[in-house]
Amino acid sequence: MRLTYTSDVWWKNAVVYCLDVETFKDGNGDGVGDFRGLTQQIDYLAGLGVTCLWLMPFFPTPNRDDGYDITDFYSIDPRLGTLGDFVEFMRTAHDRGMRVIADLVVNHTSDQHPWFKESRKSKSSPLRDWYVWSDKPEPDDPSKVVFPDKEDSLWEWDNRSKQYYLHSFYKHQPDLNVANPEVRDEITRILGFWMELGLSGFRVDAVPFLIENVDPKLPDPHEFLQDMRAFMTRRKGGSILLGEVNVPYEDLVAYFGDGLGDQVTMCFDFISMQRAWLSLARQNAGPLADALRERPEPPKDCQWAMFLRNHDELTLDKLTDEERQEVFDAFGPEKDMQIFGRGLRRRLPTMLGGDLRRVKMAYSLLFSLPGTPVIFYGEEIGMGENLDEEGRLAVRVPMQWTRDGGFSPAEPVREVPEGSFAPERVNVADQKRDTASLLRWFQLLIERYRECPELAWGTYTVLDAGHHAVFAHRCDADGATVVVAHNLCDTAVDAELELAGLEGQQLTDLLVDGTLDVSADAKVKLPLEPHGCRWLRASPPEIAPEDAGVMSQ
Ligand code: NOJ
């Protein structure tokens, strides 16, 4: 494969690292993470192999939804620094070859935003139509209430102006009305502002809500996504939208822009994420294999964003009740670990019982799955959650740099976990010195992932591995092939693969030393240790494996 493709269409095999400035590193000793602290850690992120940082909201906020409730889209939360600090951070990230994207949370504002304060003054306010108001809303569909622990309706009565306003999320987050051209203009201005300061794109919060929950309904809600993308492309060719679109595959393709790929550049693959957890729970590759076989191909230059955990609950909303219960039983049996009746507020290593082999296998799977991997800060060192923190904040604990935490010299904004996942046991400094650590494993996986662009760019085929616990697939691009196998169970197994077209070729292991021969009838027997994983590059015997992929172009 030609590497020049991967620099133009950079997002297709990027390594995206999501972090919250507030919990990453405190640079001024007040207990709250900030841009100065983050900037000091840029070399750590570059060394890990991250190519794109995704910053969670860093704007002024009353902080009732961890920053997803914004009062000013054009500045920085003073707790996190100044615009000057932001620009210095951007400059340093770019210097180290990293792009930066940020959350674009424009489905709603905080109820403390000056726009909403003005809008709610009276029915004749000039900003009245910036939000969605109704005298008598339709009765609520309880399944649409996103945070059922706190809300029982999507509408809130405003006593002052005597109407209800729509809030798809918390009642302190009134929905902006993108049916109003002035609101759309303002959103465009926000995009332009941050792109001018160097952002390469946005992770768009709650996309379906943004375009659907408006008044009046838009004749074609997707036109707004097209407009946003066109505006961004005009301003900066290689900018992207990464969409939070948790809908079934058949509805999802429309968000890329059917066939055209002119809307959201990348969509998170919530479906295969949930099926991957079901596969892990059952130690059976079936659910994940089915998801990837069913998954539609994104339009050219669009991509799936792959993840196992993020900053929210591990949502299992697209599984059946029985399947969800299986995942709960396996990975979060206690009520306190569960949330909203649909998810788990835990990080991956605790769910996998702290079994390092299994954790390593799970991340190997993530990096090898067709798409662009997105990781949440601290995953690379196997951080756990703190269930004493409220709701989803349990997984948003301070980054663990050293044995004594190293996040801040002051009392941290949130409590770190205790016990086996405390900083004393899980931290960057120790893992840097340990060649067998999870951190070193991540570095290896990222290095290999970048050296095998076939994984993200190629045509993938889910293989029948001859054993229910083995998830195996191959990725082919421009005559080069990478074959991958993961053993989801805790006993050693032999996989049997049939690799059409690779008859007589050699498979070179990219994670550990070793080679295997594909027989003349295209078969190969692949021994896998308990939770073992293998990434194999195919090459004809006369060509060195190093020359069989990118090097040959
Ligand atoms: C989705 C975000 O991921 C979540 O954290 C937030 O609470 C809601 N959108 C509301 O903004």
Coordinates of C-alpha atoms and ligand atoms in Angstrom, one line a residue:
M1 CA 0.0 0.0 0.0
R2 CA 1.2 3.5 -0.7
L3 CA 1.8 5.4 2.4
T4 CA 1.1 8.7 0.7
Y5 CA -2.6 7.8 0.8
T6 CA -2.4 7.5 4.6
S7 CA -1.1 11.0 5.0
D8 CA -3.9 12.6 2.9
V9 CA -6.7 10.5 4.3
W10 CA -5.0 10.5 7.6
W11 CA -8.0 9.6 9.7
K12 CA -8.4 6.2 8.1
N13 CA -5.6 4.6 10.1
A14 CA -5.1 7.2 12.8
V15 CA -4.6 6.3 16.5
V16 CA -7.1 8.5 18.4
Y17 CA -6.6 9.2 22.1
C18 CA -9.4 10.8 24.0
L19 CA -8.7 12.7 27.1
D20 CA -10.2 15.2 29.4
V21 CA -7.9 18.1 30.2
E22 CA -9.5 18.3 33.6
T23 CA -8.2 14.9 34.7
F24 CA -5.0 14.4 32.7
K25 CA -2.4 16.5 34.3
D26 CA -2.4 19.5 36.7
G27 CA 0.2 22.1 35.7
N28 CA -0.5 24.8 38.3
G29 CA -1.0 22.7 41.4
D30 CA -4.7 23.5 42.1
G31 CA -5.9 19.9 41.8
V32 CA -7.6 20.4 38.4
G33 CA -5.9 19.3 35.2
D34 CA -5.1 22.1 32.7
F35 CA -3.6 22.8 29.3
R36 CA -0.2 23.6 30.8
G37 CA -0.1 20.2 32.5
L38 CA -1.3 18.5 29.3
T39 CA 1.3 20.3 27.2
Q40 CA 4.1 18.9 29.4
Q41 CA 2.9 15.4 28.7
I42 CA 2.9 15.7 24.9
D43 CA 6.0 13.7 24.5
Y44 CA 4.5 10.8 26.4
L45 CA 1.5 10.8 24.0
A46 CA 3.8 11.1 20.9
G47 CA 6.0 8.3 22.3
L48 CA 2.9 6.0 22.7
G49 CA 2.2 6.5 19.0
V50 CA -0.9 8.6 19.2
T51 CA -1.6 10.5 16.0
C52 CA -4.7 12.4 16.9
L53 CA -5.9 13.7 20.3
W54 CA -9.6 14.1 21.0
L55 CA -10.2 16.6 23.7
M56 CA -13.4 16.3 25.7
P57 CA -15.2 19.7 26.3
F58 CA -12.8 22.3 27.7
F59 CA -15.2 25.3 27.5
P60 CA -16.7 27.4 30.3
T61 CA -19.3 25.3 32.1
P62 CA -21.3 25.0 35.3
N63 CA -20.0 21.4 35.1
R64 CA -23.3 19.6 35.7
D65 CA -22.5 17.2 32.9
D66 CA -18.7 17.2 33.2
G67 CA -18.4 20.0 30.7
Y68 CA -21.0 18.7 28.2
D69 CA -23.0 21.7 29.4
I70 CA -21.4 24.7 27.8
T71 CA -21.9 28.4 28.6
D72 CA -19.5 29.8 26.0
F73 CA -18.4 28.0 22.8
Y74 CA -15.6 30.5 22.1
S75 CA -13.4 30.3 25.1
I76 CA -11.6 28.1 27.7
D77 CA -12.9 27.0 31.1
P78 CA -10.7 29.3 33.3
R79 CA -10.0 26.2 35.5
L80 CA -8.2 24.6 32.6
G81 CA -6.2 27.6 31.4
T82 CA -6.4 30.4 28.9
L83 CA -6.7 30.7 25.2
G84 CA -3.0 31.4 25.2
D85 CA -2.4 28.1 27.0
F86 CA -4.6 26.4 24.4
V87 CA -2.6 27.8 21.5
E88 CA 0.7 26.8 23.1
F89 CA -0.7 23.3 23.6
M90 CA -1.8 23.2 19.9
R91 CA 1.6 24.4 18.7
T92 CA 3.4 21.7 20.8
A93 CA 1.1 18.9 19.7
H94 CA 1.5 19.8 16.0
D95 CA 5.3 20.0 16.5
R96 CA 5.2 16.4 17.7
G97 CA 3.2 15.4 14.6
M98 CA -0.2 15.0 16.4
R99 CA -3.5 16.4 15.2
V100 CA -6.1 17.6 17.6
I101 CA -9.9 17.3 17.4
A102 CA -12.4 18.4 20.1
D103 CA -15.9 17.7 21.2
L104 CA -18.5 19.7 19.4
V105 CA -21.5 19.8 21.7
V106 CA -24.1 21.8 19.9
N107 CA -27.2 19.6 20.3
H108 CA -27.7 21.7 23.5
T109 CA -26.2 24.4 25.7
S110 CA -26.2 24.8 29.4
D111 CA -29.3 26.5 30.8
Q112 CA -26.8 29.0 32.0
H113 CA -25.7 29.9 28.5
P114 CA -26.5 33.6 27.7
W115 CA -28.5 32.4 24.6
F116 CA -30.8 30.4 26.7
K117 CA -31.1 33.0 29.4
E118 CA -32.2 35.4 26.7
S119 CA -34.5 32.8 25.0
R120 CA -36.4 32.1 28.1
K121 CA -37.1 35.7 29.0
S122 CA -40.3 35.7 27.0
K123 CA -42.1 34.2 24.0
S124 CA -41.1 37.3 22.0
S125 CA -37.4 37.1 22.8
P126 CA -35.2 37.5 19.7
L127 CA -33.5 34.2 20.6
R128 CA -36.8 32.4 21.4
D129 CA -36.4 30.1 18.3
W130 CA -32.9 29.2 19.1
Y131 CA -34.3 26.5 21.4
V132 CA -37.3 24.2 21.0
W133 CA -40.4 25.4 22.8
S134 CA -43.9 24.0 23.0
D135 CA -47.2 24.8 24.7
K136 CA -48.2 21.2 24.8
P137 CA -45.5 18.7 23.8
E138 CA -46.3 15.2 22.7
P139 CA -46.4 12.7 25.6
D140 CA -43.0 11.3 26.4
D141 CA -41.8 8.0 25.1
P142 CA -40.0 6.7 28.2
S143 CA -37.5 4.7 26.1
K144 CA -36.2 8.1 24.7
V145 CA -35.2 9.4 28.1
V146 CA -31.4 9.1 28.0
F147 CA -30.6 9.6 31.7
P148 CA -33.5 7.8 33.4
D149 CA -31.8 8.1 36.8
K150 CA -32.3 11.8 36.8
E151 CA -35.0 12.6 34.2
D152 CA -38.5 11.3 33.4
S153 CA -39.3 13.5 30.5
L154 CA -37.7 15.3 27.5
W155 CA -39.7 18.5 28.3
E156 CA -39.4 20.9 31.1
W157 CA -41.9 23.6 32.0
D158 CA -40.5 27.1 32.1
N159 CA -42.6 29.0 34.6
R160 CA -41.4 32.4 33.5
S161 CA -42.2 32.2 29.8
K162 CA -45.0 29.7 30.2
Q163 CA -43.9 27.0 27.7
Y164 CA -42.1 23.7 27.8
Y165 CA -38.6 23.5 26.4
L166 CA -37.0 20.4 24.9
H167 CA -34.0 18.7 26.5
S168 CA -32.9 15.4 25.0
F169 CA -30.5 15.0 27.9
Y170 CA -30.6 16.6 31.3
K171 CA -33.1 19.3 32.0
H172 CA -30.3 21.8 32.5
Q173 CA -29.3 21.1 28.8
P174 CA -31.9 22.7 26.6
D175 CA -31.7 21.6 23.0
L176 CA -30.5 24.1 20.4
N177 CA -32.8 24.4 17.4
V178 CA -30.8 23.8 14.2
A179 CA -34.0 24.3 12.2
N180 CA -33.2 28.0 12.8
P181 CA -30.7 29.3 10.2
E182 CA -29.2 31.7 12.7
V183 CA -28.3 28.7 14.9
R184 CA -26.8 26.9 12.0
D185 CA -24.7 30.0 11.2
E186 CA -23.5 30.2 14.8
I187 CA -22.5 26.6 14.8
T188 CA -20.5 27.2 11.6
R189 CA -18.8 30.1 13.3
I190 CA -17.8 27.9 16.2
L191 CA -16.3 25.3 13.7
G192 CA -14.5 28.1 11.9
F193 CA -13.2 29.6 15.1
W194 CA -11.5 26.5 16.5
M195 CA -10.3 25.4 13.1
E196 CA -8.6 28.7 12.8
L197 CA -6.8 27.9 16.1
G198 CA -5.6 24.6 14.6
L199 CA -8.2 21.9 15.2
S200 CA -8.3 19.2 12.5
G201 CA -12.0 18.4 13.2
F202 CA -14.6 17.5 15.8
R203 CA -16.1 14.6 17.6
V204 CA -19.7 15.5 17.2
D205 CA -21.8 14.8 20.2
A206 CA -25.2 13.2 19.9
V207 CA -25.6 13.6 16.1
P208 CA -29.0 12.1 15.6
F209 CA -30.5 14.2 18.4
L210 CA -28.8 17.3 16.9
I211 CA -30.5 17.0 13.5
E212 CA -33.8 15.4 14.5
N213 CA -34.9 17.1 17.6
V214 CA -35.7 20.5 16.1
D215 CA -38.7 22.7 15.3
P216 CA -40.0 22.7 12.6
K217 CA -38.7 19.3 11.5
L218 CA -36.2 19.8 8.7
P219 CA -37.2 18.5 5.3
D220 CA -33.8 16.8 5.0
P221 CA -32.0 16.8 8.4
H222 CA -28.9 15.4 6.8
E223 CA -28.4 18.5 4.7
F224 CA -27.1 20.3 7.8
L225 CA -24.4 17.7 8.2
Q226 CA -23.5 18.1 4.5
D227 CA -23.3 21.9 5.0
M228 CA -21.0 21.5 8.0
R229 CA -18.7 19.2 6.3
A230 CA -18.6 21.3 3.1
F231 CA -17.8 24.4 5.2
M232 CA -15.0 22.5 6.9
T233 CA -13.5 21.2 3.7
R234 CA -13.6 24.6 2.2
R235 CA -11.6 26.0 5.1
K236 CA -9.3 23.0 5.7
G237 CA -9.2 20.1 3.3
G238 CA -8.2 17.3 5.7
S239 CA -10.6 18.2 8.5
I240 CA -13.0 15.6 9.8
L241 CA -16.2 14.9 11.7
L242 CA -16.2 11.9 14.0
G243 CA -19.8 11.2 14.9
E244 CA -21.4 9.8 18.0
V245 CA -24.2 8.0 16.1
N246 CA -25.4 5.0 18.1
V247 CA -28.1 3.7 15.7
P248 CA -28.5 0.3 13.9
Y249 CA -26.2 -0.2 10.9
E250 CA -29.0 0.2 8.4
D251 CA -29.8 3.7 9.7
L252 CA -26.2 4.6 10.2
V253 CA -24.9 4.7 6.7
A254 CA -27.0 7.8 6.0
Y255 CA -24.8 9.7 8.5
F256 CA -21.8 9.1 6.3
G257 CA -23.8 10.5 3.5
D258 CA -25.2 7.6 1.5
G259 CA -22.6 6.6 -1.1
L260 CA -21.2 10.1 -1.2
G261 CA -19.4 10.2 2.1
D262 CA -20.1 14.0 2.3
Q263 CA -21.4 14.1 5.9
V264 CA -19.7 12.5 9.0
T265 CA -16.2 11.3 8.1
M266 CA -16.1 8.6 10.7
C267 CA -18.8 7.0 12.9
F268 CA -18.2 5.1 16.1
D269 CA -19.0 1.4 15.6
F270 CA -21.3 1.0 18.6
I271 CA -22.7 -2.3 17.2
S272 CA -19.5 -4.3 16.9
M273 CA -18.3 -2.8 20.2
Q274 CA -21.3 -4.2 22.0
R275 CA -21.0 -7.5 20.2
A276 CA -17.3 -7.7 21.0
W277 CA -18.3 -7.5 24.7
L278 CA -20.8 -10.3 24.2
S279 CA -18.1 -12.3 22.5
L280 CA -15.8 -11.7 25.4
A281 CA -18.5 -12.7 27.9
R282 CA -19.3 -15.9 26.0
Q283 CA -15.7 -16.6 25.0
N284 CA -17.2 -17.2 21.6
A285 CA -16.3 -15.2 18.5
G286 CA -19.7 -15.6 17.0
P287 CA -21.4 -12.3 18.0
L288 CA -18.5 -10.1 16.9
A289 CA -18.0 -12.1 13.7
D290 CA -21.7 -11.7 12.8
A291 CA -21.5 -7.9 13.5
L292 CA -18.5 -7.4 11.2
R293 CA -20.0 -9.6 8.5
E294 CA -23.2 -7.5 8.6
R295 CA -21.5 -4.2 8.8
P296 CA -22.0 -2.0 5.8
E297 CA -19.0 -0.7 3.9
P298 CA -18.5 3.1 4.6
P299 CA -18.3 5.3 1.5
K300 CA -14.8 5.9 0.1
D301 CA -12.6 7.9 2.4
C302 CA -15.0 7.4 5.3
Q303 CA -14.2 5.1 8.2
W304 CA -15.4 3.2 11.2
A305 CA -14.0 4.3 14.6
M306 CA -13.4 1.3 16.8
F307 CA -13.5 1.3 20.5
L308 CA -14.0 -1.0 23.5
R309 CA -14.5 1.7 26.2
N310 CA -15.1 5.4 26.2
H311 CA -15.8 8.1 28.7
D312 CA -19.5 7.2 29.1
E313 CA -21.1 4.0 30.3
L314 CA -20.3 0.9 28.4
T315 CA -23.6 1.0 26.7
L316 CA -25.2 -2.4 25.8
D317 CA -28.4 -0.8 24.5
K318 CA -28.3 -2.6 21.2
L319 CA -28.1 -6.1 22.7
T320 CA -31.2 -8.1 23.6
D321 CA -32.2 -8.1 27.3
E322 CA -30.8 -11.6 27.7
E323 CA -27.6 -10.8 25.9
R324 CA -27.2 -7.6 28.1
Q325 CA -27.7 -9.7 31.2
E326 CA -25.0 -12.1 30.1
V327 CA -22.5 -9.2 29.8
F328 CA -23.7 -7.8 33.2
D329 CA -23.3 -11.3 34.8
A330 CA -19.8 -11.7 33.3
F331 CA -18.4 -8.2 33.8
G332 CA -20.6 -6.1 36.1
P333 CA -22.8 -8.3 38.3
E334 CA -23.2 -5.8 41.1
K335 CA -26.0 -3.2 40.9
D336 CA -23.5 -0.4 41.6
M337 CA -21.5 -1.3 38.5
Q338 CA -24.5 -0.9 36.3
I339 CA -26.1 2.3 35.1
F340 CA -29.2 3.5 33.3
G341 CA -30.4 -0.1 33.0
R342 CA -28.3 -0.5 29.9
G343 CA -24.7 -0.1 30.7
L344 CA -21.7 -0.6 33.0
R345 CA -19.6 2.2 34.6
R346 CA -16.4 0.2 34.7
R347 CA -13.1 0.3 32.8
L348 CA -11.9 -2.7 30.8
P349 CA -9.2 -4.2 33.0
T350 CA -11.5 -4.5 36.1
M351 CA -14.2 -6.1 34.0
L352 CA -11.6 -8.6 32.8
G353 CA -10.7 -9.4 36.4
G354 CA -7.3 -7.7 36.0
D355 CA -6.1 -10.7 33.9
L356 CA -3.2 -9.1 32.0
R357 CA -3.1 -11.8 29.3
R358 CA -6.8 -11.2 28.6
V359 CA -6.5 -7.5 28.7
K360 CA -3.6 -7.6 26.3
M361 CA -5.6 -9.8 24.0
A362 CA -8.6 -7.5 24.1
Y363 CA -6.5 -4.5 23.0
S364 CA -4.8 -6.5 20.4
L365 CA -8.2 -7.3 19.0
L366 CA -9.2 -3.6 19.1
F367 CA -6.1 -2.5 17.2
S368 CA -6.5 -5.2 14.6
L369 CA -10.2 -4.7 13.9
P370 CA -11.0 -3.0 10.6
G371 CA -11.3 0.7 11.4
T372 CA -9.5 3.5 13.3
P373 CA -8.9 2.7 17.0
V374 CA -10.0 5.2 19.6
I375 CA -8.7 4.8 23.1
F376 CA -9.6 6.6 26.3
Y377 CA -6.8 8.0 28.4
G378 CA -5.4 5.5 30.9
E379 CA -6.5 2.4 28.9
E380 CA -2.8 2.1 27.9
I381 CA -1.8 1.4 31.4
G382 CA -4.9 -0.5 32.4
M383 CA -6.5 2.0 34.8
G384 CA -9.5 0.9 36.8
E385 CA -12.6 2.8 37.8
N386 CA -13.6 4.4 41.1
L387 CA -17.2 3.4 41.9
D388 CA -17.4 5.9 44.7
E389 CA -17.5 8.6 42.1
E390 CA -21.0 9.5 40.9
G391 CA -22.4 7.8 37.8
R392 CA -20.3 7.9 34.7
L393 CA -17.6 9.9 36.5
A394 CA -16.4 6.5 37.9
V395 CA -14.3 6.0 34.8
R396 CA -13.1 9.5 34.5
V397 CA -10.6 9.3 37.3
P398 CA -7.3 11.3 37.3
M399 CA -4.5 9.9 35.1
Q400 CA -2.1 7.8 37.1
W401 CA 1.5 9.0 36.3
T402 CA 3.5 7.7 39.3
R403 CA 3.1 5.5 42.4
D404 CA 1.8 8.5 44.4
G405 CA -0.6 9.5 41.6
G406 CA 1.4 12.2 40.0
F407 CA -1.6 14.0 38.7
S408 CA -1.5 16.9 41.0
P409 CA 0.4 18.0 44.2
A410 CA -3.0 19.1 45.5
E411 CA -6.2 17.2 46.4
P412 CA -7.3 15.9 42.9
V413 CA -10.5 17.0 41.3
R414 CA -11.7 13.4 41.5
E415 CA -10.6 10.5 43.7
V416 CA -8.3 7.8 42.3
P417 CA -9.2 4.1 42.7
E418 CA -7.9 2.2 45.7
G419 CA -6.7 -1.4 45.9
S420 CA -5.3 -3.3 43.0
F421 CA -5.9 -0.5 40.6
A422 CA -4.5 2.3 42.8
P423 CA -1.7 4.4 41.4
E424 CA 0.8 2.5 43.5
R425 CA 0.1 -0.6 41.4
V426 CA -0.9 1.0 38.1
N427 CA 1.1 3.9 36.8
V428 CA 3.0 5.2 33.8
A429 CA 6.4 5.4 35.5
D430 CA 6.6 1.8 36.5
Q431 CA 5.2 0.5 33.2
K432 CA 7.8 2.5 31.2
R433 CA 10.5 0.5 33.0
D434 CA 8.8 -2.9 32.5
T435 CA 9.1 -4.4 29.0
A436 CA 6.2 -6.8 29.8
S437 CA 3.8 -4.0 30.8
L438 CA 0.6 -3.1 29.2
L439 CA 2.0 0.3 28.2
R440 CA 4.8 -1.4 26.2
W441 CA 2.2 -3.7 24.7
F442 CA 0.2 -0.7 23.5
Q443 CA 3.4 0.8 22.0
L444 CA 4.0 -2.4 20.1
L445 CA 0.4 -2.7 18.9
I446 CA 0.4 0.9 17.7
E447 CA 3.7 0.5 15.9
R448 CA 2.5 -2.6 14.2
Y449 CA -0.9 -1.1 13.4
R450 CA 0.7 1.8 11.7
E451 CA 3.1 -0.6 9.8
C452 CA 0.1 -2.6 8.6
P453 CA -2.2 0.0 7.0
E454 CA -4.0 -3.0 5.4
L455 CA -5.8 -3.4 8.7
A456 CA -7.6 -0.1 8.4
W457 CA -7.6 0.4 4.7
G458 CA -7.9 -3.1 3.3
T459 CA -10.8 -5.3 2.4
Y460 CA -11.5 -7.4 5.4
T461 CA -12.8 -10.9 5.5
V462 CA -14.0 -12.6 8.7
L463 CA -12.6 -16.2 8.6
D464 CA -14.0 -19.4 9.8
A465 CA -11.3 -20.4 12.3
G466 CA -12.6 -23.9 13.1
H467 CA -13.0 -23.1 16.8
H468 CA -15.8 -21.1 18.3
A469 CA -13.5 -19.2 20.6
V470 CA -11.3 -17.9 17.8
F471 CA -12.0 -14.6 16.1
A472 CA -9.9 -14.5 12.9
H473 CA -9.9 -12.2 10.0
R474 CA -7.7 -11.2 7.1
C475 CA -7.2 -7.8 5.5
D476 CA -6.0 -7.4 1.9
A477 CA -4.9 -4.3 0.2
D478 CA -2.9 -3.9 -3.1
G479 CA -1.7 -7.5 -3.1
A480 CA -0.6 -7.5 0.6
T481 CA -2.3 -9.4 3.3
V482 CA -2.3 -9.4 7.1
V483 CA -4.0 -12.3 8.9
V484 CA -5.0 -11.9 12.5
A485 CA -6.4 -14.4 15.1
H486 CA -7.5 -13.9 18.7
N487 CA -8.3 -16.6 21.1
L488 CA -11.2 -15.4 23.3
C489 CA -11.0 -18.3 25.7
D490 CA -8.7 -19.2 28.6
T491 CA -7.4 -22.5 27.2
A492 CA -5.0 -23.1 24.4
V493 CA -6.6 -23.9 21.1
D494 CA -5.5 -24.6 17.5
A495 CA -7.2 -22.6 14.8
E496 CA -7.4 -23.9 11.3
L497 CA -7.6 -21.3 8.6
E498 CA -8.1 -21.4 4.9
L499 CA -6.4 -18.6 3.2
A500 CA -7.4 -18.5 -0.5
G501 CA -4.7 -17.0 -2.7
L502 CA -1.9 -17.4 -0.1
E503 CA -1.1 -21.0 -1.1
G504 CA 2.6 -21.8 -0.4
Q505 CA 3.2 -18.4 1.3
Q506 CA 4.8 -17.8 4.7
L507 CA 3.1 -16.0 7.6
T508 CA 5.5 -14.0 9.8
D509 CA 4.3 -13.2 13.3
L510 CA 4.5 -9.5 13.9
L511 CA 4.0 -9.6 17.7
V512 CA 6.4 -12.4 18.7
D513 CA 9.0 -14.3 16.7
G514 CA 8.1 -17.1 14.4
T515 CA 6.7 -18.1 11.0
L516 CA 4.1 -20.5 9.7
D517 CA 3.7 -22.0 6.2
V518 CA 0.5 -22.0 4.3
S519 CA 0.1 -25.3 2.6
A520 CA -0.3 -25.8 -1.1
D521 CA -4.1 -26.2 -0.5
A522 CA -4.2 -22.9 1.3
K523 CA -4.5 -24.3 4.8
V524 CA -2.7 -23.3 8.0
K525 CA -2.9 -24.6 11.5
L526 CA -2.5 -21.8 14.0
P527 CA -1.7 -22.7 17.6
L528 CA -3.0 -20.1 20.1
E529 CA -2.2 -19.8 23.7
P530 CA -5.0 -19.1 26.3
H531 CA -6.1 -15.6 25.3
G532 CA -3.4 -15.6 22.7
C533 CA -3.2 -13.3 19.7
R534 CA -1.3 -13.4 16.5
W535 CA -0.8 -10.8 13.8
L536 CA 0.7 -12.4 10.7
R537 CA 2.0 -10.8 7.5
A538 CA 1.9 -13.0 4.4
S539 CA 4.7 -13.1 2.0
P540 CA 5.8 -15.4 -0.8
P541 CA 8.9 -17.4 0.2
E542 CA 11.2 -15.4 -2.1
I543 CA 10.1 -12.0 -0.6
A544 CA 11.2 -10.9 2.9
P545 CA 8.1 -10.1 5.0
E546 CA 9.3 -6.6 5.6
D547 CA 9.1 -6.1 1.8
A548 CA 5.7 -7.6 1.4
G549 CA 3.7 -4.6 2.7
V550 CA 4.3 -0.9 2.6
M551 CA 8.0 -1.2 1.9
S552 CA 7.4 -2.6 -1.6
Q553 CA 5.6 0.5 -2.9
Ligands
NOJ1 C1 -22.9 12.3 24.9 C2 -21.7 12.4 25.7 O1 -20.7 11.4 25.3 C3 -22.1 12.3 27.1 O2 -21.0 12.3 28.0 C4 -23.0 13.5 27.5 O3 -23.5 13.4 28.8 C5 -24.2 13.6 26.5 N1 -23.8 13.4 25.1 C6 -24.9 14.9 26.6 O4 -24.0 15.9 26.1

